[in-house]
Amino acid sequence: NERGDHWTTIEEPLYPSNHKDAFGGKAILVDCLTLWLTNFFMEMGAFNEPDGDKDAKASNDDEKLSTASEQALSKVKAEFDKMITQWNATFIFVTNEIGSGLHAETAASRKFVDAQGWLNQHVSSKADMVIHMVAGVPNIIKSFPAERRNPLKAPSSQDLVEREMLDKFLSARGLTMDDKGYFMVKLDHSKGVIRVTYHSCIKNDKGEICDVHGNKISCCSGKSPDPMEIFEARTAKEMTVKIFERWEHAKELVTVGHAAYIGREVQKAEQCLFAGKFYQQD
């Protein structure tokens, strides 16, 4: 399974918003809008469900077909709008551009192609970003909106020099090392990630470095002990979520001061990563 164990599959033909409790704090991949619209076409009677080996059939009544297709489009748009009101989830929708090919042969197919186009437009109008994939190549149709507010006053060159001196002064202040452990922050530019390792200072009765459960931590090639935990993230926010919200030992091992320090360092590391610059941990 290429998706891994962290994926959860939910099969919902019509009303995915019914599963909103499972969406909180997650990225939701909806695949796909074309099948979703098809389900509503069948629900409204524009298409009949396949019967055994027989293919699905469309209504022969033009008026019924027109009404059913309009109802299907209206309902799927309403369900989409309801779904995306959930503030604590990120939605990714996959769809098909079926209006770029040959002209559909039947009235039902033409109704569906039109409805798909209107649905795509509706979704795109609400989306922060729209990407058109052609032969595996992404074409950006719509990007995140640019900052529209007037630019704020930035510090002068003299201000920046003074603040750099302040930071150097604060970096030289006396600190008491945390007797439980410490963090090391590095960048892996080849992978495009921030890497943070936690090194335990906890010792057992024999004076050996161990983890919170008292298990001895092995040494790497006779050097310092291996890290107790390794974290990798693409952004500073992702890193702090992994350490302080998802790591089971965060509360017992990380002090408030240590958390503030890591927040500063990974933010600085992110800036260096994005700019392609060298990063030095403070």
C-alpha atoms as one frame of an Amber mdcrd trajectory, in Angstrom:
protein
   0.000   0.000   0.000   1.774   3.142  -1.214  -0.466   5.394   0.876   0.752
   4.068   4.206  -1.071   3.457   7.462  -1.716   7.154   8.143  -4.327   7.323
   5.369  -8.005   6.798   6.212 -10.447   5.928   3.416 -14.056   7.070   3.689
 -16.517   5.926   1.010 -19.336   8.438   0.785 -21.349   8.737  -2.458 -23.308
  11.928  -1.758 -22.827  13.763   1.543 -19.207  13.838   2.769 -20.036  16.646
   5.203 -21.694  13.966   7.353 -18.163  12.873   8.247 -16.979  16.286   9.446
 -15.980  14.916  12.857 -13.372  12.742  11.134 -12.000  15.683   9.123 -10.839
  17.931  11.965  -7.166  18.873  11.794  -6.546  16.841   8.638  -5.997  17.235
   4.909  -8.945  15.734   3.013  -8.459  14.443  -0.534 -11.793  14.212  -2.370
 -11.438  11.984  -5.440 -13.243  12.918  -7.532 -15.805  15.620  -8.374 -16.813
  13.842 -11.600 -17.893  10.690  -9.767 -19.535  12.788  -7.059 -21.596  14.605
  -9.695 -22.439  11.280 -11.362 -23.847  10.003  -8.069 -26.141  13.024  -7.810
 -27.223  12.588 -11.444 -28.319   9.054 -10.561 -29.869  10.218  -7.297 -31.993
  12.804  -9.147 -32.998  10.324 -11.884 -30.993  11.779 -14.776 -29.173   8.449
 -14.995 -30.376   5.014 -13.969 -28.029   2.776 -12.036 -26.507  -0.147 -13.991
 -28.526  -3.343 -13.844 -26.221  -6.345 -13.730 -24.157  -6.415 -16.930 -26.237
  -3.670 -18.501 -24.810  -0.157 -18.708 -26.415   2.795 -16.969 -29.151   4.468
 -18.989 -30.199   8.081 -19.171 -33.752   9.351 -19.011 -35.486   9.617 -22.395
 -37.695  12.449 -21.164 -35.932  15.711 -22.144 -37.819  17.800 -19.599 -37.137
  15.297 -16.819 -33.482  15.096 -17.858 -33.117  18.869 -17.807 -34.763  19.199
 -14.404 -32.814  16.291 -12.904 -29.456  17.602 -14.147 -30.161  21.071 -12.727
 -31.172  19.552  -9.389 -28.075  17.365  -9.324 -25.786  20.319  -9.966 -27.556
  22.429  -7.363 -27.326  19.716  -4.728 -23.649  18.885  -5.283 -22.745  22.594
  -5.166 -24.709  23.010  -1.936 -22.992  19.995  -0.385 -19.596  21.300  -1.503
 -20.335  24.696   0.091 -21.419  23.021   3.306 -18.327  20.842   3.358 -15.784
  23.641   2.980 -17.238  25.710   5.829 -15.279  23.472   8.210 -12.482  25.768
   9.373 -10.142  23.132  10.846  -9.596  21.024   7.718  -7.750  21.444   4.411
  -9.562  20.155   1.323  -8.006  19.003  -1.950 -10.455  18.233  -4.761  -9.636
  16.178  -7.858 -11.766  16.751 -10.949 -11.760  16.172 -14.708 -11.901  18.619
 -17.586 -14.268  16.691 -19.876 -15.377  19.598 -22.043 -12.152  19.768 -24.049
 -12.765  16.635 -26.109 -15.280  15.632 -28.748 -18.844  16.904 -28.612 -20.969
  14.521 -26.554 -23.254  12.267 -28.625 -26.366  12.144 -26.437 -28.431  14.818
 -24.724 -27.726  13.280 -21.314 -23.991  13.303 -21.927 -24.116  16.934 -23.023
 -26.065  17.834 -19.887 -23.451  16.089 -17.779 -20.525  17.787 -19.544 -22.165
  21.172 -19.002 -22.883  20.419 -15.343 -19.302  19.250 -14.802 -18.039  22.499
 -16.268 -20.292  24.589 -14.021 -19.255  22.540 -10.984 -15.568  22.998 -11.816
 -16.104  26.748 -12.111 -17.930  26.840  -8.774 -15.192  24.904  -6.984 -12.434
  26.963  -8.620 -14.085  30.204  -7.545 -13.920  29.088  -3.899 -10.459  27.491
  -4.063  -7.277  29.199  -2.910  -5.301  27.410  -5.621  -6.193  25.659  -8.895
  -3.736  23.401 -10.741  -4.359  21.966 -14.214  -2.362  18.764 -14.773  -1.406
  17.974 -18.378   0.818  14.956 -19.115   2.015  15.022 -15.520   3.011  18.694
 -15.730   1.298  21.105 -13.300  -0.006  24.365 -14.755  -0.982  26.927 -12.139
  -4.364  28.387 -13.054  -4.965  30.199  -9.779  -2.517  30.948  -6.964  -2.918
  32.144  -3.411  -3.946  35.822  -3.423  -1.138  38.320  -3.050  -0.930  40.651
  -0.083  -3.336  43.514  -0.789  -2.706  45.689   2.240  -0.359  48.629   2.035
   3.231  47.685   2.977   4.114  48.519   6.576   7.152  50.442   7.734  10.254
  48.242   7.802  13.203  48.721  10.190  15.998  50.914   8.868  19.522  49.631
   8.268  20.592  51.143  11.600  17.673  49.452  13.358  18.704  46.092  11.918
  22.308  46.546  13.074  21.151  47.396  16.596  18.852  44.369  16.712  21.597
  42.078  15.481  23.826  43.383  18.296  21.006  42.794  20.781  20.623  39.181
  19.635  24.384  38.573  19.942  24.300  39.984  23.465  21.361  37.754  24.429
  23.034  34.702  22.874  25.976  35.194  25.232  23.848  35.262  28.395  24.301
  32.590  31.014  21.972  29.609  30.695  21.399  26.522  32.790  21.397  23.381
  30.685  18.296  21.206  30.878  19.336  18.069  32.749  16.837  15.972  30.784
  18.219  16.627  27.318  18.804  19.057  24.469  17.825  19.686  20.842  20.033
  19.991  17.764  18.701  21.787  14.680  20.109  21.276  11.189  19.041  21.719
   7.581  19.026  19.136   4.842  18.960  21.268   1.697  19.014  18.200  -0.562
  15.711  16.979   0.912  14.366  20.451   1.592  13.658  19.769   5.274  14.476
  20.991   8.750  15.863  18.193  10.931  15.673  18.374  14.726  17.149  15.708
  16.972  16.524  15.304  20.685  19.434  14.005  22.731  18.748  12.579  26.164
  20.853  13.508  29.195  19.010  11.066  31.451  21.339   8.547  33.125  20.592
   5.195  34.710  22.231   3.758  37.838  25.282   2.758  35.789  25.787   6.262
  34.457  24.645   5.244  30.962  22.577   7.594  28.797  19.050   6.233  28.474
  15.579   7.216  27.294  12.579   8.031  29.484  11.910   4.320  29.968  15.433
   3.608  31.225  16.545   1.878  28.027  20.201   2.477  27.210  20.770   4.601
  24.094  23.497   3.169  21.897  26.451   5.207  20.686  27.228   5.826  17.037
  30.714   4.568  16.115  31.993   5.164  19.621  31.016   8.844  19.577  28.210
  10.575  21.438  24.968   8.618  22.008  22.448   8.423  19.200  19.517  10.852
  19.378  16.505   9.673  21.315  14.143  11.164  18.715  14.487  12.553  15.173
  12.007  14.997  13.649  11.858  16.185  10.035   9.583  18.915   8.687   9.259
  21.188   5.682   8.290  24.297   7.636   8.766  25.726  11.111   5.066  25.339
  11.859   5.072  21.674  10.859   8.110  21.097  13.080   6.609  22.713  16.168
   3.379  20.743  15.671   5.341  17.486  15.474   7.392  18.219  18.594   5.002
  20.028  20.914   1.602  18.669  19.846   2.263  15.121  18.637   5.359  13.919
  20.479   4.235  11.826  23.421   7.187  12.885  25.612   6.979  16.636  24.993
   5.252  17.516  28.269   7.670  15.564  30.439  10.880  16.535  28.644  10.427
  20.046  27.234  10.325  23.145  29.419   8.609  26.391  28.429  11.976  28.067
  27.882  13.164  25.181  25.732   9.988  25.332  23.667  10.451  29.072  23.081
  14.039  28.447  22.033  13.074  25.736  19.544  10.363  27.984  18.116  12.919
  30.734  17.450  15.489  28.365  15.990  13.225  26.486  13.600  11.785  29.791
  12.357  15.316  30.979  11.616  16.116  27.613  10.031  13.036  27.865   7.802
  14.136  31.289   6.523  17.581  29.900   5.671  16.053  26.832   4.019  13.764
  28.902   1.798  16.536  31.343   0.897  19.137  28.633   0.253  21.415  30.002
   2.966  23.642  28.412   5.586  22.070  27.967   9.000  23.900  28.077  12.314
  22.115  27.069  15.479  22.339  29.647  18.262
